[in-house]
Coordinates of C-alpha atoms in Angstrom, one line a residue:
Chain B
M1 CA -8.7 -15.0 11.7
S2 CA -5.7 -14.3 13.7
Q3 CA -2.6 -12.1 13.4
F4 CA -0.5 -15.3 13.7
A5 CA -2.4 -17.1 10.7
R6 CA -2.2 -13.6 8.8
A7 CA 1.8 -13.9 9.3
L8 CA 1.5 -17.4 7.5
A9 CA 0.2 -16.4 4.9
I10 CA 2.7 -13.5 4.8
G11 CA 5.4 -16.2 4.7
R12 CA 3.9 -18.8 2.6
K13 CA 3.4 -15.6 -0.2
D14 CA 6.9 -14.9 0.3
V15 CA 7.9 -18.3 -0.2
E16 CA 5.7 -18.6 -3.3
S17 CA 7.1 -15.1 -4.8
Y18 CA 11.0 -15.2 -4.1
Y19 CA 12.1 -18.4 -2.5
A20 CA 11.2 -21.2 -4.9
K21 CA 13.3 -20.2 -7.3
P22 CA 14.8 -22.3 -9.2
P23 CA 18.1 -20.4 -9.2
L24 CA 18.1 -19.2 -5.2
I25 CA 17.6 -23.2 -4.5
T26 CA 20.3 -24.1 -6.9
W27 CA 22.8 -21.4 -5.3
A28 CA 22.2 -22.2 -1.9
L29 CA 22.8 -25.9 -2.2
L30 CA 25.6 -26.0 -4.9
F31 CA 27.9 -23.8 -3.3
P32 CA 28.4 -25.5 0.3
A33 CA 27.7 -28.6 -1.0
V34 CA 30.7 -28.2 -3.2
L35 CA 32.7 -26.6 -0.8
M36 CA 32.5 -29.4 1.4
L37 CA 33.6 -31.3 -1.4
A38 CA 36.1 -30.0 -1.9
I39 CA 37.3 -30.0 1.5
Y40 CA 36.5 -34.0 1.8
V41 CA 38.8 -34.8 -1.4
K42 CA 41.8 -32.6 0.0
D43 CA 41.3 -34.4 3.8
P44 CA 38.2 -37.3 4.3
D45 CA 39.2 -37.5 8.3
E46 CA 38.9 -33.7 8.8
Y47 CA 35.5 -32.5 7.2
L48 CA 33.8 -33.2 10.4
A49 CA 35.5 -30.5 12.1
V50 CA 34.1 -28.4 9.7
A51 CA 31.2 -29.7 8.6
P52 CA 28.8 -28.2 11.3
G53 CA 30.4 -24.7 10.4
I54 CA 29.2 -25.1 6.4
I55 CA 25.5 -26.5 7.6
A56 CA 25.1 -22.8 9.5
M57 CA 27.0 -20.9 7.1
T58 CA 24.1 -22.3 4.9
L59 CA 21.7 -21.3 7.6
L60 CA 22.7 -18.1 7.6
F61 CA 23.3 -17.4 3.9
G62 CA 19.8 -19.0 3.2
C63 CA 18.2 -16.9 6.5
T64 CA 19.6 -13.9 5.1
S65 CA 20.2 -13.6 1.3
M66 CA 16.1 -12.7 0.9
A67 CA 15.3 -11.7 4.2
A68 CA 17.7 -8.7 3.8
I69 CA 16.2 -7.0 0.7
V70 CA 12.3 -8.3 1.1
V71 CA 11.4 -5.0 3.0
T72 CA 13.4 -2.4 0.8
F73 CA 12.4 -4.2 -2.4
E74 CA 8.4 -4.2 -1.4
K75 CA 8.7 -0.7 -0.4
R76 CA 10.4 0.1 -3.8
S77 CA 7.5 -1.5 -5.7
G78 CA 4.6 0.0 -3.6
T79 CA 3.3 -3.7 -2.4
L80 CA 4.5 -3.2 1.1
R81 CA 2.0 -0.2 1.2
R82 CA -0.6 -2.8 0.0
L83 CA 0.5 -4.9 3.2
L84 CA 0.1 -1.9 5.3
L85 CA -3.3 -1.3 4.4
T86 CA -4.7 -4.9 5.3
P87 CA -5.5 -5.5 9.0
V88 CA -2.0 -6.8 9.6
T89 CA 0.1 -5.7 12.8
P90 CA 3.7 -4.5 12.0
G91 CA 4.6 -7.9 14.4
T92 CA 2.4 -10.0 12.0
I93 CA 4.9 -8.7 9.1
I94 CA 7.7 -9.0 10.5
L95 CA 7.2 -12.7 11.4
G96 CA 5.5 -13.3 8.1
K97 CA 9.0 -12.1 6.6
A98 CA 11.5 -13.9 8.9
G99 CA 9.7 -17.0 8.9
S100 CA 9.9 -17.8 5.6
A101 CA 13.4 -16.6 5.7
A102 CA 13.7 -19.0 8.2
A103 CA 12.0 -21.9 6.0
Y104 CA 14.2 -21.4 3.1
G105 CA 17.4 -21.6 5.3
L106 CA 16.0 -24.3 7.3
S107 CA 15.0 -26.4 3.8
T108 CA 18.7 -25.8 2.2
S109 CA 20.9 -26.0 5.6
L110 CA 18.7 -29.7 6.7
L111 CA 19.0 -30.6 2.3
L112 CA 22.7 -29.9 3.0
T113 CA 23.0 -32.0 6.4
L114 CA 20.3 -35.1 4.7
G115 CA 23.7 -34.5 1.8
L116 CA 26.1 -35.2 4.0
G117 CA 24.7 -38.1 6.1
L118 CA 24.2 -39.9 3.0
V119 CA 26.9 -39.9 0.9
L120 CA 29.5 -39.3 3.2
G121 CA 28.0 -40.7 6.7
M122 CA 28.1 -37.8 8.4
P123 CA 26.5 -38.7 12.2
L124 CA 24.7 -37.1 14.3
A125 CA 25.4 -37.8 18.2
N126 CA 23.2 -35.8 19.6
P127 CA 19.9 -34.6 17.1
P128 CA 18.5 -32.7 19.6
A129 CA 21.0 -30.3 20.3
F130 CA 21.8 -30.4 16.1
A131 CA 17.9 -29.6 16.0
V132 CA 17.9 -26.4 18.7
G133 CA 21.1 -25.4 16.9
L134 CA 18.9 -25.1 13.2
L135 CA 16.1 -23.7 14.5
L136 CA 17.6 -20.6 17.4
G137 CA 20.5 -20.0 14.5
A138 CA 17.3 -19.6 11.8
A139 CA 14.6 -17.7 14.1
A140 CA 18.3 -15.4 14.7
F141 CA 19.5 -15.2 11.1
S142 CA 16.1 -14.2 9.6
L143 CA 15.3 -11.8 12.0
L144 CA 18.8 -10.2 11.2
G145 CA 18.2 -10.6 7.8
V146 CA 14.6 -8.4 8.0
L147 CA 16.6 -6.0 10.1
A148 CA 18.7 -5.3 8.1
S149 CA 16.0 -4.7 5.2
V150 CA 13.9 -2.4 7.9
L151 CA 17.0 -0.4 8.3
V152 CA 18.0 0.8 4.8
R153 CA 16.0 2.5 2.0
E154 CA 18.1 0.7 -1.3
V155 CA 17.7 -2.8 -2.2
F156 CA 22.0 -2.3 -3.0
E157 CA 22.5 -0.4 0.9
A158 CA 20.6 -4.0 2.2
M159 CA 22.7 -6.5 0.6
T160 CA 26.2 -3.8 1.5
L161 CA 24.8 -3.7 5.0
M162 CA 24.6 -8.1 4.9
N163 CA 27.5 -8.6 3.1
F164 CA 29.5 -6.8 6.0
F165 CA 27.5 -8.5 8.3
R166 CA 27.9 -12.0 7.1
F167 CA 31.8 -12.5 6.0
P168 CA 33.9 -11.1 9.0
T169 CA 31.3 -13.1 10.6
L170 CA 32.5 -16.3 8.6
F171 CA 36.1 -15.5 9.7
L172 CA 34.9 -14.6 13.5
S173 CA 32.7 -18.0 14.3
G174 CA 34.6 -20.7 14.3
V175 CA 33.3 -21.7 10.8
F176 CA 36.3 -22.4 9.5
M177 CA 38.9 -22.9 12.8
P178 CA 37.5 -24.2 15.8
L179 CA 37.2 -21.7 18.8
D180 CA 40.1 -23.2 20.5
A181 CA 42.5 -22.1 18.5
F182 CA 41.2 -18.6 18.2
P183 CA 44.3 -16.0 19.4
S184 CA 42.8 -14.7 22.7
W185 CA 42.4 -11.3 21.1
L186 CA 39.8 -12.3 18.4
M187 CA 37.4 -14.0 21.5
P188 CA 35.7 -10.8 22.1
L189 CA 34.5 -10.7 18.6
A190 CA 33.8 -14.4 18.2
M191 CA 32.1 -14.1 21.4
L192 CA 29.8 -11.2 19.3
S193 CA 28.5 -13.2 16.7
P194 CA 25.3 -14.9 16.6
L195 CA 27.0 -17.5 14.1
T196 CA 29.4 -18.7 16.6
Y197 CA 26.8 -20.0 18.8
A198 CA 24.8 -21.7 16.0
V199 CA 27.9 -23.4 14.6
E200 CA 28.8 -24.5 18.2
L201 CA 25.5 -26.4 18.3
L202 CA 25.6 -27.8 15.4
R203 CA 29.0 -28.8 16.5
L204 CA 27.5 -30.6 19.5
G205 CA 24.7 -32.3 17.3
V206 CA 27.0 -33.8 15.1
S207 CA 30.2 -34.6 17.1
G208 CA 28.5 -34.5 20.6
S209 CA 30.8 -32.0 21.8
C210 CA 31.4 -28.0 21.6
Y211 CA 33.5 -25.4 23.2
F212 CA 31.1 -24.4 25.5
T213 CA 30.7 -26.3 28.5
S214 CA 27.1 -26.3 28.6
P215 CA 24.6 -26.1 25.8
W216 CA 22.8 -23.9 27.2
V217 CA 25.3 -21.2 26.8
P218 CA 24.6 -21.1 22.8
A219 CA 21.5 -21.7 23.0
L220 CA 20.8 -18.6 25.6
A221 CA 22.8 -16.6 23.5
L222 CA 21.0 -17.3 20.4
L223 CA 17.8 -16.5 22.2
A224 CA 18.9 -13.5 23.1
Y225 CA 19.8 -12.1 19.3
I226 CA 16.3 -13.6 18.6
L227 CA 14.5 -11.2 21.2
G228 CA 17.0 -8.7 20.8
G229 CA 16.3 -8.7 16.4
W230 CA 12.5 -8.8 17.0
W231 CA 12.6 -5.7 19.1
L232 CA 14.7 -4.0 17.1
A233 CA 13.1 -5.0 13.6
I234 CA 9.7 -4.0 15.0
S235 CA 11.2 -0.7 16.3
A236 CA 12.9 0.5 13.2
F237 CA 9.7 -1.1 11.0
R238 CA 6.7 1.1 13.1
R239 CA 9.3 4.4 12.6
R240 CA 9.9 3.5 8.9
A241 CA 6.7 2.3 7.9
G242 CA 5.1 5.7 7.9
Q243 CA 7.9 7.7 5.7
Chain M
M1 CA -23.8 4.0 21.4
P2 CA -26.0 5.1 17.8
P3 CA -27.2 3.0 15.7
E4 CA -24.1 1.8 13.2
S5 CA -25.9 3.3 10.4
T6 CA -26.4 7.2 11.9
V7 CA -22.7 6.9 12.3
P8 CA -21.0 9.0 9.5
A9 CA -18.5 6.9 7.4
V10 CA -15.6 8.8 8.1
A11 CA -15.3 12.0 11.2
V12 CA -12.5 14.5 10.9
A13 CA -12.2 17.3 13.7
G14 CA -9.0 19.7 14.0
L15 CA -6.5 17.8 12.0
H16 CA -3.0 18.5 12.3
K17 CA -0.1 17.2 10.8
S18 CA 3.4 18.4 9.9
Y19 CA 6.5 17.3 8.4
G20 CA 9.0 19.0 10.4
A21 CA 8.3 22.7 9.8
V22 CA 6.3 22.4 7.5
P23 CA 2.6 21.9 7.6
A24 CA 0.5 19.5 5.5
L25 CA -2.7 19.7 7.1
Q26 CA -3.6 22.8 9.4
G27 CA -7.1 22.2 11.6
V28 CA -9.2 20.0 8.8
S29 CA -12.8 19.4 10.1
F30 CA -15.2 17.1 7.7
T31 CA -17.8 14.6 7.8
V32 CA -18.9 12.2 5.4
P33 CA -22.4 10.5 5.6
R34 CA -22.6 7.1 5.2
G35 CA -23.7 5.9 1.5
G36 CA -22.6 8.6 -0.9
V37 CA -19.5 9.6 -2.8
F38 CA -17.5 12.5 -1.3
A39 CA -14.9 14.3 -3.5
Y40 CA -11.9 15.2 -1.8
L41 CA -10.1 17.8 -4.0
G42 CA -7.5 20.4 -4.0
P43 CA -4.5 21.4 -6.0
N44 CA -1.1 19.3 -5.5
G45 CA 0.3 19.9 -2.1
A46 CA -2.9 21.0 -0.3
G47 CA -2.8 17.9 2.0
K48 CA -4.7 15.4 0.0
T49 CA -2.8 12.0 0.3
T50 CA -2.0 12.9 3.7
T51 CA -5.5 13.2 4.7
I52 CA -6.1 9.4 3.1
N53 CA -2.7 8.3 5.2
V54 CA -4.2 9.3 8.3
L55 CA -7.4 8.1 7.4
C56 CA -6.2 4.7 6.5
G57 CA -3.9 4.0 9.3
L58 CA -0.8 4.7 7.5
L59 CA 0.2 8.3 8.9
R60 CA -0.2 9.5 12.9
P61 CA -1.6 13.3 13.2
D62 CA -0.1 15.5 15.1
S63 CA -3.1 16.4 16.7
G64 CA -7.2 16.4 16.1
R65 CA -9.5 13.4 15.8
V66 CA -10.2 10.5 13.1
A67 CA -12.7 8.3 13.4
V68 CA -13.9 5.8 10.3
C69 CA -17.0 3.8 11.1
G70 CA -16.9 5.0 14.2
L71 CA -13.9 3.2 15.1
E72 CA -10.8 5.8 16.5
V73 CA -8.7 5.2 13.7
S74 CA -5.2 6.1 15.9
R75 CA -6.6 3.7 18.7
E76 CA -8.0 0.8 16.4
P77 CA -5.8 0.9 13.1
V78 CA -6.3 -3.1 12.7
K79 CA -9.9 -2.7 13.0
V80 CA -10.2 0.4 11.1
K81 CA -8.4 -1.1 8.1
A82 CA -10.7 -4.4 8.2
R83 CA -13.6 -2.4 7.4
I84 CA -12.1 -0.1 4.5
G85 CA -10.8 -0.5 1.2
V86 CA -8.2 1.8 -0.8
V87 CA -7.4 2.3 -4.2
P88 CA -3.7 3.9 -4.2
D89 CA -2.8 5.9 -6.8
E90 CA -0.2 3.2 -8.2
S91 CA -1.1 0.2 -9.3
N92 CA 0.4 -2.0 -6.3
L93 CA -0.6 -5.5 -6.3
Y94 CA 2.4 -8.4 -6.6
P95 CA 3.4 -8.3 -10.2
E96 CA 4.7 -12.3 -10.3
L97 CA 1.2 -13.3 -9.0
S98 CA -1.7 -13.7 -11.3
C99 CA -5.0 -12.0 -10.9
R100 CA -6.9 -14.7 -9.0
R101 CA -3.9 -15.2 -6.6
N102 CA -3.5 -11.8 -5.6
L103 CA -7.3 -11.4 -4.9
D104 CA -6.5 -14.9 -2.8
Y105 CA -3.6 -13.5 -1.2
L106 CA -5.6 -10.5 0.2
G107 CA -8.3 -12.4 1.4
E108 CA -6.8 -14.3 3.5
L109 CA -5.1 -10.9 4.8
Y110 CA -8.6 -10.0 5.5
G111 CA -8.9 -12.7 7.4
L112 CA -11.4 -14.6 4.8
P113 CA -12.5 -18.2 5.1
R114 CA -10.9 -20.3 1.7
R115 CA -14.4 -21.2 0.4
V116 CA -15.3 -17.5 0.9
R117 CA -12.3 -16.0 -0.6
R118 CA -12.4 -18.3 -3.8
A119 CA -15.8 -17.4 -4.2
R120 CA -15.9 -14.0 -3.8
G121 CA -12.2 -13.9 -6.1
A122 CA -14.5 -15.5 -8.5
E123 CA -17.1 -12.9 -8.3
L124 CA -15.0 -10.0 -8.4
L125 CA -13.7 -11.0 -11.6
E126 CA -16.1 -11.8 -13.5
L127 CA -17.5 -8.9 -12.4
F128 CA -14.3 -6.9 -13.4
A129 CA -14.2 -8.6 -16.6
L130 CA -10.9 -10.1 -15.6
A131 CA -12.4 -13.7 -15.6
D132 CA -10.9 -14.9 -18.5
R133 CA -7.3 -13.2 -17.4
A134 CA -7.4 -14.9 -13.9
E135 CA -4.5 -17.3 -14.8
K136 CA -2.2 -14.3 -16.2
P137 CA 0.7 -12.6 -13.9
F138 CA -0.7 -9.3 -12.2
R139 CA 2.5 -7.6 -14.2
A140 CA 1.2 -8.7 -17.9
L141 CA -2.3 -6.5 -17.7
S142 CA -2.8 -3.5 -19.2
R143 CA -2.5 -0.2 -17.4
G144 CA -6.8 -0.1 -17.8
L145 CA -6.8 -3.9 -16.7
K146 CA -4.4 -3.1 -13.8
R147 CA -6.4 -0.4 -12.5
R148 CA -9.3 -2.9 -12.4
L149 CA -7.9 -5.6 -10.4
V150 CA -6.6 -3.0 -8.0
L151 CA -10.0 -2.0 -7.6
A152 CA -11.4 -5.2 -7.1
A153 CA -8.7 -6.0 -4.6
A154 CA -9.9 -2.8 -2.5
L155 CA -12.8 -5.0 -2.6
V156 CA -12.2 -8.5 -1.5
H157 CA -13.1 -8.0 1.7
S158 CA -16.8 -5.4 1.4
P159 CA -15.3 -2.8 2.9
E160 CA -17.9 -0.7 4.6
V161 CA -15.8 2.6 2.9
L162 CA -14.1 2.7 0.2
F163 CA -10.9 5.0 -0.8
L164 CA -10.0 6.0 -4.0
D165 CA -6.9 8.0 -4.8
E166 CA -7.1 9.2 -8.1
P167 CA -8.5 6.3 -9.6
T168 CA -8.8 7.2 -13.2
I169 CA -5.2 8.6 -13.6
G170 CA -3.6 7.4 -16.9
L171 CA -6.1 5.9 -18.2
D172 CA -7.7 6.5 -21.6
V173 CA -11.3 7.3 -22.3
P174 CA -12.9 3.9 -22.1
S175 CA -11.0 2.5 -19.4
A176 CA -11.7 5.6 -17.1
R177 CA -15.4 5.4 -18.2
A178 CA -15.6 1.7 -17.6
L179 CA -14.3 2.6 -14.3
R180 CA -16.7 5.1 -13.1
Q181 CA -19.4 2.9 -13.9
L182 CA -17.7 0.4 -11.9
I183 CA -17.7 3.0 -9.1
R184 CA -21.2 3.9 -9.1
R185 CA -22.6 0.4 -9.0
I186 CA -20.0 -0.5 -5.8
N187 CA -21.7 3.0 -4.5
R188 CA -25.4 1.7 -5.1
E189 CA -24.5 -1.3 -3.3
G190 CA -23.9 0.8 -0.2
T191 CA -20.0 1.3 0.1
T192 CA -19.4 4.8 0.8
V193 CA -17.0 6.7 -1.6
F194 CA -14.1 8.7 -0.8
L195 CA -12.4 9.7 -4.2
T196 CA -9.9 12.1 -4.6
T197 CA -9.0 13.4 -8.0
H198 CA -7.7 16.1 -10.3
N199 CA -10.3 15.5 -12.4
L200 CA -13.1 17.7 -11.7
A201 CA -15.5 16.4 -14.0
E202 CA -14.8 13.3 -12.7
A203 CA -15.6 14.5 -9.1
E204 CA -18.4 16.0 -10.7
D205 CA -20.1 13.5 -12.4
L206 CA -20.0 10.6 -9.3
A207 CA -20.2 12.8 -6.1
D208 CA -22.8 13.9 -4.2
R209 CA -20.5 16.3 -1.5
V210 CA -17.4 17.9 -2.4
C211 CA -14.6 19.2 0.3
I212 CA -12.2 21.7 -1.3
L213 CA -8.7 21.4 0.2
I214 CA -5.8 24.1 -0.4
Q215 CA -2.9 24.3 1.7
G216 CA -3.9 22.1 4.6
R217 CA -7.1 23.9 5.1
V218 CA -10.6 23.1 4.1
V219 CA -12.4 25.9 2.5
E220 CA -15.7 24.5 0.9
V221 CA -17.3 21.7 1.9
G222 CA -20.9 20.8 0.2
A223 CA -22.5 19.3 -2.5
P224 CA -21.2 20.1 -5.8
M225 CA -24.2 22.7 -7.2
E226 CA -23.9 24.5 -3.6
I227 CA -20.5 25.1 -4.2
R228 CA -21.1 25.8 -8.3
S229 CA -23.7 28.6 -6.8
R230 CA -21.6 29.9 -4.8
V231 CA -18.9 31.2 -7.2
D232 CA -19.9 34.8 -8.6
R233 CA -19.8 33.8 -12.0
G234 CA -23.3 34.3 -13.7
T235 CA -25.9 31.8 -15.1
Y236 CA -26.3 31.9 -19.0
L237 CA -29.1 31.0 -21.0
K238 CA -28.7 29.6 -24.5
L239 CA -31.6 30.4 -26.9
G240 CA -32.0 29.5 -30.2
L241 CA -35.0 31.4 -32.1
S242 CA -36.2 30.8 -36.0
G243 CA -36.0 35.1 -36.3
E244 CA -34.1 37.9 -36.1
V245 CA -34.4 40.3 -33.0
T246 CA -32.4 42.5 -31.3
A247 CA -30.6 42.4 -28.4
R248 CA -32.6 45.4 -27.2
E249 CA -36.2 43.9 -27.7
L250 CA -35.0 41.2 -25.9
L251 CA -33.8 43.1 -23.3
S252 CA -36.8 45.2 -22.6
S253 CA -39.6 42.2 -23.2
C254 CA -37.5 39.9 -20.4
P255 CA -36.6 42.2 -17.3
A256 CA -35.0 38.7 -15.9
V257 CA -32.2 39.3 -18.3
K258 CA -29.5 41.2 -17.7
Q259 CA -27.4 40.8 -21.0
A260 CA -27.6 39.5 -24.5
Q261 CA -25.5 38.5 -26.7
R262 CA -25.1 37.1 -30.4
Q263 CA -23.0 34.1 -30.3
N264 CA -22.4 31.8 -33.2
G265 CA -26.4 31.9 -34.8
F266 CA -27.4 31.5 -30.5
W267 CA -28.7 34.2 -27.9
R268 CA -26.3 34.3 -25.0
L269 CA -28.6 35.7 -22.1
E270 CA -26.6 36.2 -19.0
V271 CA -30.1 36.1 -16.2
E272 CA -30.8 36.8 -12.8
A273 CA -33.6 34.4 -12.2
L274 CA -33.8 31.5 -14.6
H275 CA -37.2 30.0 -14.6
E276 CA -38.3 33.9 -14.8
A277 CA -36.3 34.5 -17.8
L278 CA -36.9 31.1 -19.4
A279 CA -40.8 32.0 -19.0
Q280 CA -40.3 35.7 -20.2
A281 CA -38.0 34.6 -23.0
L282 CA -40.7 31.7 -24.2
A283 CA -43.3 34.4 -23.9
F284 CA -41.0 36.9 -26.0
A285 CA -40.6 34.2 -29.0
Q286 CA -44.3 33.4 -28.8
A287 CA -45.5 37.0 -29.2
R288 CA -43.2 36.9 -32.0
Q289 CA -44.4 33.7 -33.7
L290 CA -40.9 32.1 -33.1
L291 CA -39.9 29.2 -33.4
V292 CA -37.6 28.4 -30.0
N293 CA -35.1 26.0 -31.9
E294 CA -32.7 25.4 -29.2
V295 CA -32.9 25.8 -25.0
G296 CA -29.7 25.5 -23.1
V297 CA -28.7 26.5 -19.3
E298 CA -25.2 27.4 -18.9
R299 CA -23.7 27.0 -14.8
P300 CA -20.4 27.1 -13.6
T301 CA -19.0 23.9 -13.7
L302 CA -17.5 22.7 -10.8
E303 CA -14.1 23.0 -12.3
E304 CA -14.3 26.9 -12.8
A305 CA -15.6 27.1 -9.3
F306 CA -12.8 25.2 -8.1
L307 CA -10.5 27.6 -10.0
A308 CA -12.6 30.7 -8.8
I309 CA -12.2 29.7 -5.1
L310 CA -8.6 28.2 -5.8
Q311 CA -8.2 32.6 -7.6
K312 CA -9.7 34.1 -4.2
D313 CA -7.6 32.2 -1.8
Q314 CA -4.4 33.3 -3.7
S315 CA -5.6 36.7 -4.3
A316 CA -6.3 36.7 -0.1
E317 CA -3.0 35.1 0.4
V318 CA -1.3 38.0 -1.4
S319 CA -3.1 41.1 -0.3
P320 CA -2.4 42.8 3.0
R321 CA -4.0 42.4 5.9

């Protein structure tokens, strides 16, 4: 059996243990759905400008909610040691953990997209761009979540670290306000945020246009985050696993 | 390349490992032959868990060679892990998963096809008397049953070498006994067992080879009987006779007896050569037409030998060199 098949086994087990729980699913879906509904009720013409950002936010929270604590949690409970005693490589463990987080984030954001399409009639002008935005965003966010989990020792530290990243990111990434309207001094920070690129790819998917002149720019930026997140997560994991 | 059966289960040579400036292992060397039970003993902080972590590929040594089943652990950790099973000192299976699912998941990670791992899981649940609790979550099991499932989980892929770190710690007497019986059975079926324990009676009961580690150094390796015989304490013969005799009579008739003491209605004889002393004592009883109603031999236990070695090591350390 290949290491990839083992990563799938780890991912399936994590979905079963952590993600397929009613409280997590309802929270991940209800919060963005209610937010979207509030924006729609306030101004039905404007909801399309915000919808890609809310979908990207759902993806970010879905991919990082458990990923950010799962390794720390398993380290505390001793089950990470059990995993390390099996014939799996650090890359397999990271892939399994990030894969389950990405699957959960994709499921919740796809369900929200489906709901927005069915209830509010949200269009998809460029479905491939939308799909690429979701897939690359899910990979980048889940790896960042796993990286946070690997870097810290305690579950609460992982939550704190992730919240310091997630909430400012919502403000900086064009979720509620288009990048065109950003003051120039804020733009460098916006360009540092991976969420910015996911939001713009989803915006391209929904409305057919985005801030960037070419879809390759956000796609390659997300790819760079994926590669960087993968490398950092594996390096940190190798260093921390023996402690 | 030597045939598989002649390659030792574990071979450690010149193993060094430090945590910062604190040395944990200082040139540890030993070999574990295939098919036996090897007990790795030492006081707290001696370096037992560090050794196990290095052997299982969880920790990189500073220097030295470590091979398990003929494979270098630092070069091929994944291959080594596929051939070993480990029972850590903590019961660390997935609390939310059922007994069956825990075994199935671990079988998946060891690369067993679905049909094989289902059959193996059922077989292990049956063997460890957990079949009626197969669907219960791990967290709902008692401590003894948890230890049993952890042992079963370490066997899911039929490992060649089984590492047991304090397997019976915290168990009540019947559970510990049941677990020891299972360990014996696993060993009889061909699995080499590497055991660390603080329970010296358990080590004596199970092991055919013992290694004593003190402050990161191996101080004794050998069969339990060899180690016991290296301790300076004498061998005692316990003798019950149907009539009264004096110590002087015993000592004069039995030259192999060094000392004779009356204890709780029996004679406790310190002997030099056991067989000779026993023959002389029986001849003495026959000559006086006395019945022998109790005969026993008291040798130093592994625990006494261990304590003597520990004391010797400590006194060597405090005495000026």
